[in-house]
Coordinates of C-alpha atoms in Angstrom, one line a residue:
M1178 CA 114.7 112.5 103.3
R1179 CA 117.6 111.2 101.5
L1180 CA 118.8 114.4 98.7
I1181 CA 121.6 115.1 96.1
N1182 CA 123.8 118.0 96.6
T1183 CA 122.9 119.2 93.5
S1184 CA 127.5 121.0 93.3
T1185 CA 129.0 117.1 94.3
L1186 CA 126.0 114.7 93.2
L1187 CA 126.9 112.9 97.0
F1188 CA 124.4 111.7 98.7
E1189 CA 123.4 114.1 102.2
E1190 CA 120.6 113.1 104.6
F1191 CA 118.1 114.8 106.9
I1192 CA 115.5 113.6 109.1
G1193 CA 112.5 114.5 111.1
R1194 CA 111.8 118.6 110.6
N1195 CA 114.9 119.2 109.6
I1196 CA 115.5 119.7 105.7
P1197 CA 116.7 121.9 103.7
E1198 CA 115.2 123.5 100.6
Y1199 CA 115.1 120.9 97.5
A1200 CA 114.6 120.5 93.9
I1201 CA 112.2 117.9 92.8
L1202 CA 112.0 116.0 89.9
S1203 CA 108.4 114.4 87.6
H1204 CA 109.2 111.6 84.9
T1205 CA 109.6 109.2 83.4
W1206 CA 111.3 106.4 83.6
D1207 CA 113.5 104.7 81.1
V1208 CA 116.0 101.5 81.1
D1209 CA 118.6 103.7 81.7
E1210 CA 117.5 105.0 84.9
L1211 CA 120.5 104.6 87.7
S1212 CA 119.3 103.4 90.7
F1213 CA 120.2 103.7 94.8
K1214 CA 123.6 101.2 94.2
D1215 CA 123.7 102.1 91.3
M1216 CA 125.1 106.3 93.0
G1217 CA 127.8 104.2 94.5
D1218 CA 129.3 102.8 91.5
P1219 CA 131.1 105.6 89.2
E1220 CA 131.7 102.8 86.3
Y1221 CA 127.8 101.7 86.2
I1222 CA 126.7 105.1 86.0
K1223 CA 129.3 105.5 82.9
K1224 CA 127.1 103.8 81.6
K1225 CA 124.0 104.5 81.8
K1226 CA 124.3 107.7 80.3
K1227 CA 121.2 109.4 80.5
G1228 CA 120.4 108.6 83.9
H1229 CA 123.4 110.5 84.4
L1230 CA 122.0 112.7 82.2
K1231 CA 118.9 112.8 83.5
I1232 CA 120.6 113.4 87.3
R1233 CA 122.5 115.9 85.8
W1234 CA 121.1 118.0 84.3
T1235 CA 118.3 118.2 87.0
C1236 CA 121.3 119.2 89.4
D1237 CA 123.0 121.8 87.5
I1238 CA 119.1 123.3 86.7
A1239 CA 118.9 123.4 90.4
W1240 CA 122.2 124.4 91.7
E1241 CA 121.5 127.5 88.9
S1242 CA 118.9 129.0 90.6
Q1243 CA 121.3 128.3 94.4
I1244 CA 118.7 125.8 95.0
A1245 CA 121.6 123.3 96.9
Y1246 CA 119.9 120.0 96.9
A1247 CA 117.4 117.7 94.8
W1248 CA 115.5 114.3 95.2
I1249 CA 114.8 112.0 92.2
D1250 CA 112.4 109.1 93.1
T1251 CA 114.9 106.7 91.2
C1252 CA 117.7 106.9 93.2
C1253 CA 117.1 108.6 96.4
I1254 CA 115.2 105.7 97.4
D1255 CA 116.7 102.6 98.6
K1256 CA 113.8 99.7 97.4
S1257 CA 115.5 97.0 98.3
S1258 CA 115.0 98.2 101.8
S1259 CA 110.7 97.4 102.2
A1260 CA 110.8 99.7 105.6
E1261 CA 111.8 102.8 103.1
L1262 CA 110.4 102.2 100.7
T1263 CA 107.5 101.9 101.6
E1264 CA 107.8 105.3 103.8
A1265 CA 108.9 107.1 101.2
I1266 CA 105.5 105.7 98.5
N1267 CA 103.5 107.0 101.9
S1268 CA 105.2 111.0 102.3
M1269 CA 106.1 110.6 98.3
Y1270 CA 102.4 113.5 98.2
R1271 CA 104.1 115.0 100.6
W1272 CA 107.5 115.5 100.0
Y1273 CA 106.5 116.8 96.5
E1274 CA 104.8 119.6 97.9
R1275 CA 107.1 121.0 100.1
A1276 CA 110.2 120.7 96.9
R1277 CA 110.6 124.5 96.7
I1278 CA 110.8 123.9 92.7
C1279 CA 109.2 120.9 91.0
Y1280 CA 111.2 120.8 87.0
V1281 CA 109.0 117.9 85.3
Y1282 CA 110.6 116.7 81.5
L1283 CA 109.1 115.6 79.2
S1284 CA 111.4 113.4 77.9
D1285 CA 109.5 112.5 74.4
L1286 CA 108.5 116.1 73.6
P1287 CA 110.9 117.5 70.6
P1288 CA 111.6 121.2 71.3
S1289 CA 110.4 121.6 67.5
A1290 CA 107.1 119.9 68.9
P1291 CA 104.0 122.5 68.5
L1292 CA 103.2 123.0 72.8
D1293 CA 98.9 122.6 71.8
A1294 CA 99.7 120.1 69.5
A1295 CA 102.2 118.0 71.0
L1296 CA 101.9 118.3 75.1
K1297 CA 98.4 116.2 75.1
H1298 CA 100.6 112.6 73.7
C1299 CA 103.3 113.4 76.5
R1300 CA 103.6 109.5 77.6
W1301 CA 103.9 111.9 81.4
F1302 CA 99.9 112.7 81.3
T1303 CA 99.1 108.8 81.4
R1304 CA 101.3 107.3 84.5
G1305 CA 99.5 107.3 87.5
W1306 CA 102.4 108.8 89.8
T1307 CA 102.4 111.7 87.8
L1308 CA 99.1 112.9 89.3
Q1309 CA 100.3 113.5 92.5
E1310 CA 103.4 114.7 91.0
L1311 CA 101.5 117.0 89.0
V1312 CA 98.8 118.2 91.9
A1313 CA 101.3 118.7 95.0
P1314 CA 103.7 120.5 94.0
K1315 CA 102.5 124.8 94.3
S1316 CA 105.9 125.7 91.8
I1317 CA 106.6 123.4 88.3
H1318 CA 108.9 124.0 85.4
F1319 CA 108.5 122.4 82.3
F1320 CA 111.5 120.9 80.3
G1321 CA 111.1 119.5 76.6
Q1322 CA 113.5 116.1 75.1
D1323 CA 116.7 118.5 74.9
W1324 CA 116.4 120.2 78.4
N1325 CA 114.9 123.1 77.0
Y1326 CA 112.5 125.0 79.0
V1327 CA 108.8 124.8 78.2
G1328 CA 106.8 126.5 81.2
S1329 CA 106.2 127.1 84.1
K1330 CA 103.0 125.2 85.7
Y1331 CA 101.2 128.7 85.7
D1332 CA 102.0 129.4 82.4
L1333 CA 100.3 125.8 81.3
T1334 CA 97.5 125.4 83.6
S1335 CA 94.8 125.9 80.4
Q1336 CA 95.9 123.0 78.2
L1337 CA 97.2 120.9 81.5
E1338 CA 93.3 121.5 82.9
A1339 CA 92.4 119.8 79.1
I1340 CA 94.5 117.5 79.5
T1341 CA 93.3 116.8 82.9
G1342 CA 90.3 116.8 83.8
I1343 CA 91.9 118.6 87.0
D1344 CA 90.6 122.8 87.9
R1345 CA 92.4 126.0 87.4
G1346 CA 91.6 125.9 91.1
I1347 CA 93.6 123.4 92.3
L1348 CA 96.3 123.3 89.8
Q1349 CA 96.9 126.8 90.7
H1350 CA 96.7 125.8 94.8
E1351 CA 94.1 128.8 95.6
S1352 CA 91.1 125.7 95.9
S1353 CA 91.9 123.2 98.3
L1354 CA 92.8 119.7 96.9
R1355 CA 89.8 118.3 100.4
T1356 CA 87.1 120.2 98.8
V1357 CA 87.1 117.5 95.6
V1358 CA 84.9 114.8 95.6
V1359 CA 86.4 111.5 95.9
S1360 CA 84.7 110.5 92.5
K1361 CA 86.4 113.6 90.7
K1362 CA 89.7 112.3 92.1
M1363 CA 88.9 109.3 91.0
S1364 CA 88.0 110.8 87.0
W1365 CA 92.0 112.8 87.8
A1366 CA 93.5 108.6 87.9
A1367 CA 91.1 106.9 85.4
H1368 CA 93.3 104.9 82.4
R1369 CA 96.6 105.7 84.2
E1370 CA 99.0 103.3 83.8
T1371 CA 101.8 101.7 86.1
T1372 CA 104.0 98.9 85.4
R1373 CA 103.0 97.5 88.7
I1374 CA 99.4 96.9 90.0
E1375 CA 99.2 97.6 93.2
D1376 CA 100.6 101.1 92.1
T1377 CA 97.4 101.7 90.7
A1378 CA 97.0 102.0 94.5
Y1379 CA 100.0 102.9 95.6
C1380 CA 100.0 106.0 94.5
L1381 CA 97.0 108.1 95.1
L1382 CA 97.8 108.0 98.8
G1383 CA 98.8 111.2 99.3
I1384 CA 95.8 112.7 96.8
F1385 CA 93.4 111.1 99.1
N1386 CA 95.5 112.3 102.2
V1387 CA 96.2 108.5 103.9
N1388 CA 98.5 106.1 104.9
M1389 CA 98.5 102.2 104.1
P1390 CA 100.8 99.6 104.4
L1391 CA 102.4 98.2 101.1
L1392 CA 101.9 95.0 100.2
Y1393 CA 103.5 93.7 96.3
G1394 CA 101.5 90.7 94.7
E1395 CA 98.6 91.7 96.0
E1396 CA 97.8 93.0 93.0
E1397 CA 93.8 94.4 92.9
K1398 CA 93.2 93.8 96.2
A1399 CA 95.5 97.2 97.5
F1400 CA 92.7 99.0 95.2
Q1401 CA 90.0 98.0 97.1
R1402 CA 92.1 98.6 100.6
L1403 CA 92.6 101.9 99.2
Q1404 CA 89.7 102.9 99.5
E1405 CA 88.7 101.7 102.5
E1406 CA 91.5 103.4 104.1
I1407 CA 89.6 106.3 102.6
I1408 CA 86.6 105.5 103.6
K1409 CA 87.4 105.0 107.4
S1410 CA 88.6 108.9 106.6
T1411 CA 85.8 110.9 104.6
N1412 CA 82.1 109.7 104.4
D1413 CA 81.8 111.2 100.9
P1414 CA 79.2 108.8 99.6
T1415 CA 80.6 109.6 95.9
I1416 CA 83.0 107.1 96.7
F1417 CA 80.9 104.5 95.4
A1418 CA 79.7 106.9 92.5
W1419 CA 81.3 104.9 89.8
T1420 CA 79.9 102.2 86.6
I1421 CA 81.6 99.7 84.0
P1422 CA 80.9 99.5 80.8
R1423 CA 78.3 97.0 79.5
T1424 CA 80.1 94.4 77.5
I1425 CA 78.3 90.9 75.5
N1426 CA 79.5 89.5 78.5
S1427 CA 78.0 91.0 81.0
S1428 CA 75.9 89.6 81.0
Q1429 CA 74.2 85.8 79.9
H1430 CA 70.7 87.7 79.4
P1431 CA 69.8 91.7 78.7
D1432 CA 66.9 91.2 82.2
D1433 CA 69.7 89.4 84.7
K1434 CA 70.1 90.9 86.7
V1435 CA 74.2 91.2 87.7
Y1436 CA 75.4 92.0 91.5
S1437 CA 78.8 93.9 91.9
S1438 CA 80.4 94.7 95.0
I1439 CA 80.2 98.5 96.0
L1440 CA 82.9 99.1 95.7
A1441 CA 85.5 100.0 92.9
G1442 CA 87.8 97.7 90.5
S1443 CA 89.4 101.4 89.5
P1444 CA 90.1 104.8 89.3
D1445 CA 89.0 103.9 85.4
A1446 CA 85.4 102.7 87.0
F1447 CA 85.0 106.9 87.6
S1448 CA 85.7 107.9 84.4
N1449 CA 82.3 108.3 82.8
I1450 CA 80.9 110.2 85.6
E1451 CA 79.6 113.6 86.1
H1452 CA 80.5 115.5 89.1
D1453 CA 78.3 118.5 89.7
S1454 CA 77.9 117.4 94.0
G1455 CA 75.2 119.4 96.4
P1456 CA 74.3 118.8 100.3
V1457 CA 71.8 115.2 99.4
Y1458 CA 71.2 112.8 102.8
P1459 CA 74.9 112.6 102.9
P1460 CA 76.0 110.4 105.6
R1461 CA 76.3 110.5 109.4
E1462 CA 79.1 107.9 109.3
L1463 CA 80.9 105.8 106.5
S1464 CA 83.4 102.6 108.0
V1465 CA 84.5 99.5 106.9
T1466 CA 83.7 96.2 108.6
N1467 CA 84.2 92.5 108.5
K1468 CA 83.7 92.3 103.6
R1469 CA 81.3 94.9 103.7
V1470 CA 80.5 98.9 104.8
K1471 CA 78.8 100.4 107.0
G1472 CA 77.4 103.2 106.6
Q1473 CA 74.2 105.6 108.7
V1474 CA 72.7 106.8 105.9
S1475 CA 68.9 108.1 104.5
I1476 CA 68.9 105.0 101.4
L1477 CA 66.0 106.6 99.3
I1478 CA 62.6 104.2 98.4
A1479 CA 61.9 105.3 95.0
Q1480 CA 60.7 104.6 91.6
V1481 CA 63.1 104.3 88.7
R1482 CA 63.2 103.7 85.3
G1483 CA 59.5 103.0 84.9
N1484 CA 59.5 100.5 87.3
P1485 CA 56.4 100.2 88.9
K1486 CA 58.4 98.3 91.7
H1487 CA 60.1 101.0 95.3
R1488 CA 63.1 100.1 94.3
Y1489 CA 66.0 101.0 96.8
I1490 CA 68.7 103.8 96.1
L1491 CA 71.5 104.7 97.6
P1492 CA 71.8 109.0 97.5
L1493 CA 75.2 109.9 96.2
H1494 CA 75.5 113.1 96.8
N1495 CA 75.8 114.1 93.0
Y1496 CA 73.4 115.8 90.1
N1497 CA 73.7 114.4 86.0
S1498 CA 74.4 116.5 82.9
S1499 CA 70.2 117.0 83.9
Y1500 CA 70.1 117.9 87.3
Q1501 CA 68.7 114.8 88.8
E1502 CA 69.7 113.9 91.9
V1503 CA 71.5 110.0 91.0
G1504 CA 72.6 106.8 93.3
V1505 CA 73.0 103.6 93.4
L1506 CA 70.4 100.6 92.7
L1507 CA 70.9 98.7 95.9
K1508 CA 68.6 94.9 96.7
K1509 CA 67.9 93.8 100.0
I1510 CA 69.3 90.6 101.5
D1511 CA 69.0 90.1 105.0
I1512 CA 68.0 92.4 107.0
D1513 CA 69.9 95.5 107.0
E1514 CA 71.9 94.1 104.9
F1515 CA 72.2 94.9 101.1
V1516 CA 74.5 94.4 97.4
R1517 CA 75.3 97.0 95.1
E1518 CA 72.5 96.1 91.6
D1519 CA 73.4 96.8 87.7
P1520 CA 76.6 98.0 88.1
Y1521 CA 76.5 99.7 84.8
T1522 CA 74.8 103.1 85.6
L1523 CA 73.9 105.2 88.9
V1524 CA 70.3 106.3 88.6
A1525 CA 68.3 109.2 88.7
Y1526 CA 65.3 109.6 91.4
T1527 CA 63.4 112.5 92.3
K1528 CA 63.3 114.9 95.6
R1529 CA 59.9 113.1 96.2
A1530 CA 61.6 109.9 96.9
Y1531 CA 61.0 108.4 101.0
A1532 CA 64.0 107.9 102.8
T1533 CA 64.5 106.3 105.8
P1534 CA 67.1 107.1 108.2
Q1535 CA 68.5 103.1 109.1
E1536 CA 72.0 102.4 109.8
I1537 CA 73.0 99.6 106.7
Y1538 CA 75.5 97.3 105.3
I1539 CA 76.7 96.9 101.5
L1540 CA 78.8 93.8 100.4
I1541 CA 82.6 94.1 99.6
D1542 CA 83.5 91.3 99.3
L1543 CA 81.6 90.3 95.5
P1544 CA 83.3 89.2 92.4
H1545 CA 84.2 92.2 89.9
V1546 CA 83.4 93.1 87.2
P1547 CA 84.1 91.3 84.8
N1548 CA 82.6 88.6 86.5
P1549 CA 80.1 89.9 87.7
F1550 CA 77.6 87.5 90.2
T1551 CA 74.1 87.3 87.9
E1552 CA 73.1 84.0 90.6
Y1553 CA 70.3 84.8 92.9
E1554 CA 71.1 81.9 95.2
F1555 CA 73.6 83.8 97.9
I1556 CA 70.4 86.2 98.7
K1557 CA 67.5 83.7 98.0
R1558 CA 70.2 81.2 101.0
K1559 CA 70.3 84.3 103.7
K1560 CA 66.3 85.2 103.3
S1561 CA 65.9 81.3 104.2
S1562 CA 62.6 82.2 106.2
V1563 CA 59.6 85.2 105.0
L1564 CA 55.9 87.2 105.1
Q1565 CA 55.4 87.0 101.7
T1566 CA 52.4 90.1 100.4
R1567 CA 50.1 90.5 97.6
L1568 CA 48.8 94.0 96.8
P1569 CA 45.8 94.7 93.6
P1570 CA 47.9 97.8 92.0
E1571 CA 45.1 100.5 93.7
M1572 CA 46.6 98.8 96.7
K1573 CA 49.6 101.6 98.6
I1574 CA 52.3 100.4 101.4
K1575 CA 52.8 103.4 103.5
Y1576 CA 56.0 102.8 103.4
E1577 CA 57.0 104.7 106.6
D1578 CA 54.4 103.3 109.0
V1579 CA 56.1 99.7 107.7
E1580 CA 57.9 98.0 110.9
P1581 CA 60.2 97.1 111.7
K1582 CA 61.7 98.2 108.6
S1583 CA 65.3 96.5 109.1
Q1584 CA 63.8 93.3 107.7
Y1585 CA 60.9 94.4 104.8
D1586 CA 62.0 94.3 101.7
V1587 CA 59.9 97.4 99.7
E1588 CA 61.6 96.3 96.5
E1589 CA 59.8 91.9 96.9
R1590 CA 57.6 93.8 99.2
L1591 CA 57.8 90.8 102.6
F1592 CA 59.5 90.4 105.8
I1593 CA 62.9 88.6 106.7
S1594 CA 62.9 86.9 109.9
S1595 CA 65.7 87.4 112.2
R1596 CA 67.4 85.0 113.8
F1597 CA 65.4 85.7 117.2
P1598 CA 61.4 83.8 115.8
S1599 CA 60.3 85.1 119.2
L1600 CA 60.1 88.8 117.4
D1601 CA 59.5 88.4 114.6
T1602 CA 56.1 90.8 114.4
C1603 CA 56.0 92.6 112.0
M1604 CA 52.5 95.5 111.1
L1605 CA 52.0 97.2 107.3
S1606 CA 49.9 100.2 107.0
L1607 CA 48.0 99.3 103.8
G1608 CA 45.7 102.7 102.2
V1609 CA 43.1 102.5 99.3
D1610 CA 42.1 104.8 97.2
A1611 CA 38.1 104.4 97.9
G1612 CA 36.6 108.1 95.8
F1613 CA 34.9 110.1 96.4
G1614 CA 38.6 111.7 97.6
F1615 CA 38.8 109.0 100.3
K1616 CA 41.2 106.9 101.4
A1617 CA 40.5 104.4 103.5
E1618 CA 43.9 103.0 106.0
C1619 CA 44.2 100.1 107.6
T1620 CA 47.1 98.2 109.7
F1621 CA 48.2 94.5 109.2
I1622 CA 49.5 92.6 112.3
A1623 CA 51.1 89.7 111.7
V1624 CA 53.2 87.3 114.8
R1625 CA 54.8 84.8 115.0
W1626 CA 54.9 83.8 110.6
P1627 CA 58.6 82.1 110.6
G1628 CA 56.3 79.2 110.8
V1629 CA 52.7 77.2 110.8
A1630 CA 52.1 79.4 114.1
I1631 CA 51.0 82.6 112.2
Q1632 CA 48.6 84.3 113.6
Y1633 CA 48.0 87.7 112.3
G1634 CA 44.6 90.9 111.3
L1635 CA 43.3 94.0 109.9
V1636 CA 42.8 96.5 112.4
H1637 CA 40.7 99.8 111.2
D1638 CA 43.5 102.8 111.4
E1639 CA 40.6 106.1 112.4
L1640 CA 39.6 103.5 115.1
F1641 CA 42.5 102.9 116.8
R1642 CA 45.4 105.0 115.4
S1643 CA 47.4 106.2 118.9
E1644 CA 47.4 102.6 119.6
L1645 CA 49.0 101.5 116.6
D1646 CA 51.3 104.7 116.9
D1647 CA 52.3 103.3 120.1
L1648 CA 52.6 99.5 119.0
R1649 CA 54.3 100.4 116.0
Q1650 CA 57.4 102.5 118.1
K1651 CA 57.7 99.0 120.1
I1652 CA 57.6 96.7 117.2
G1653 CA 60.2 99.3 115.4
T1654 CA 62.4 98.5 118.1
R1655 CA 62.0 94.8 118.3
T1656 CA 61.6 95.3 122.9
Y1657 CA 57.9 94.0 122.5
S1658 CA 57.6 89.8 121.7
D1659 CA 54.5 87.8 120.3
T1660 CA 53.0 86.9 123.0
R1661 CA 53.7 90.8 124.2
T1662 CA 52.2 92.2 121.5
M1663 CA 49.2 90.0 121.2
R1664 CA 48.4 90.7 125.4
Y1665 CA 49.0 94.3 124.1
L1666 CA 46.7 93.8 121.3
E1667 CA 44.2 92.0 124.1
L1668 CA 44.0 94.9 126.1
E1669 CA 43.2 97.6 124.1
G1670 CA 40.5 96.0 122.7
I1671 CA 42.0 94.7 118.5
R1672 CA 40.4 91.9 118.1
K1673 CA 42.1 89.3 115.5
S1674 CA 40.4 89.7 112.3
S1675 CA 41.0 88.4 108.4
S1676 CA 39.1 91.2 107.3
V1677 CA 38.1 95.3 107.9
A1678 CA 35.2 96.8 106.8
I1679 CA 36.2 101.0 106.6
G1680 CA 32.4 103.7 106.1
I1681 CA 32.6 106.0 103.4
P1682 CA 31.5 109.0 104.2
F1683 CA 30.0 110.8 101.4
G1684 CA 27.9 107.9 100.8
N1685 CA 26.9 104.6 101.6
A1686 CA 29.7 102.8 101.2
S1687 CA 32.4 100.7 103.3
V1688 CA 35.1 99.4 101.2
L1689 CA 36.1 95.7 102.9
I1690 CA 39.6 95.0 103.1
S1691 CA 40.9 91.4 103.3
V1692 CA 43.7 89.6 103.3
K1693 CA 44.1 85.3 102.6
P1694 CA 46.8 83.6 104.2
T1695 CA 48.7 80.7 101.9
W1696 CA 51.4 78.9 103.5
A1697 CA 54.1 76.5 101.8
V1698 CA 55.1 79.1 99.0
Y1699 CA 57.4 77.1 97.5
D1700 CA 59.2 79.8 94.6
E1701 CA 63.4 79.6 94.2
N1702 CA 63.2 83.1 93.3
V1703 CA 61.9 84.1 96.5
S1704 CA 63.6 81.7 98.7
I1705 CA 65.0 78.0 99.5
Y1706 CA 62.7 77.8 101.5
P1707 CA 58.3 77.1 101.9
F1708 CA 56.8 81.2 102.7
W1709 CA 53.6 83.1 103.8
R1710 CA 52.5 84.8 101.9
M1711 CA 49.6 87.0 102.8
N1712 CA 47.1 87.6 99.8
F1713 CA 45.4 91.2 99.9
S1714 CA 42.3 92.7 98.4
F1715 CA 39.4 95.2 99.3
E1716 CA 36.1 95.8 97.4
V1717 CA 34.1 98.9 98.0
M1718 CA 30.0 98.1 98.2
A1719 CA 26.9 98.6 99.8
A1720 CA 27.2 99.9 103.1
E1721 CA 24.1 96.8 104.1
Q1722 CA 26.1 94.2 101.4
V1723 CA 29.2 94.3 104.6
P1724 CA 28.7 91.2 105.6
Q1725 CA 29.3 90.1 109.4
I1726 CA 32.7 90.0 110.0
P1727 CA 34.0 87.3 112.6
A1728 CA 36.6 88.7 115.5
G1729 CA 38.8 86.4 117.7
E1730 CA 40.7 86.4 120.3
W1731 CA 45.3 86.0 119.8
D1732 CA 46.1 82.8 121.2
T1733 CA 49.2 84.1 123.3
R1734 CA 49.9 80.7 125.5
D1735 CA 53.5 79.7 124.6
I1736 CA 54.4 77.9 121.3
S1737 CA 55.1 74.1 123.4
E1738 CA 51.6 74.6 124.6
L1739 CA 49.8 74.9 121.5
G1740 CA 51.4 71.1 120.8
I1741 CA 54.1 72.3 118.3
Q1742 CA 56.7 70.9 117.0
P1743 CA 59.7 72.9 117.2
S1744 CA 60.9 72.0 113.9
D1745 CA 57.7 73.3 112.5
Q1746 CA 58.2 76.9 113.5
Q1747 CA 61.1 78.2 110.9
S1748 CA 64.3 80.0 112.3
R1749 CA 67.7 80.7 110.9

């Protein structure tokens, strides 16, 4: 660490932990600042009077306080050395934290100005780098334009808290910075400015206790890298608790769906977020893979904003002002893969939302607003082969019994094929409120559905409950192939049927549930390829009116034995 001797104004070098007590300066840069190179030229020092006076005053005040050394960012870093600059920026929070005292020079605070009215307008509160310079030091003395003493950090805590939004406990070092959620720390940095775009991220390294190399020239990419480093160091989901303002050009039409990266474009996106946090479905783990965030998350399935469709929600560990839990709306685009939808809002949900613990991936590599991705094309291409289900409003899906959950899209009510069609067996648990307080339940099973060789059937839950539970576990873990599934069904006496009749125990009536398939459906809103659509229906009728229900055997022969060409079986 390079320090200035407050008596001689000469540099002295210190290495490792052998660093003496020192004062440190926090200020906003002006045109006449002295650089490391300038300090070696006495004639040049005389030309830059403002910069020289700033150094002189800092050293004089420190010397009077019996502090032998001082550190000033303008001249104590050799910025011509990229290695030294990287080390300095990655170490700067600790340098401010370890200083005996920090002097804050407010160059635009006149000595005669009323402090309560003028302090909040100082430029120092608008700069990115000064955030860590306020938080890190335990002892700070503020000075005005003429180096007149204004007050200490302790004296001014109430004003500083009101101006910056930083809690009193953090300012006075009564609370650890580690106890503050990521979204709140980001909100402190919102609307602060830096000369270099990359410094928007680099000035926050200490606040989040992370390190990363400096790549000047990467511009906004630096803030993405910062978020990736934060994700690697914490499982705090509030890093996704951001929104962006809706503008006239945000969408072509109010009903257009807008998708974005799961990562924010800048700290400004956190400026309007409430930060009352609680332990709501905390993820077990967050990490960053190639262009995606990976998480062990209890993803939620719930209805939002009165929409009848069930949606996927990533819980954020946060509450809004109405004490409702909030999360990020997600769109499923592939097996276990999601993209953020509607970056303009965080959605509220109830505790009754169904949570499915699973490993998911959320895309990073999407355009940031103001150029949101509004096209469906990338989603439709991901869902190259699907099995869609259509149900009447009275028929409900029991989501906890859907298998495999990773392949089912609850919003679109469809299964997405994997890269191994022989493992694409699916199960859907259905229920109908038949009246008299009775709910008729059955299970839909389909195999070989990524193509024309589909086989399917409806099964009476009460008659085969244990067998279905066992099969559901096998399909959920993808340990049964299509052929093995059908052999299991044959062995357990579960025959193939497109209808099932379920008797109502409180009367001479039954519920007849049926499914009718449609092949080669073309719907560009779902997929760019043809797909199966399974149309479910039900009817309550007198028991004697229930028709004879035909049942067949499951055909366990190999695809090639059925005379079907491989090209007729869709694969990804």
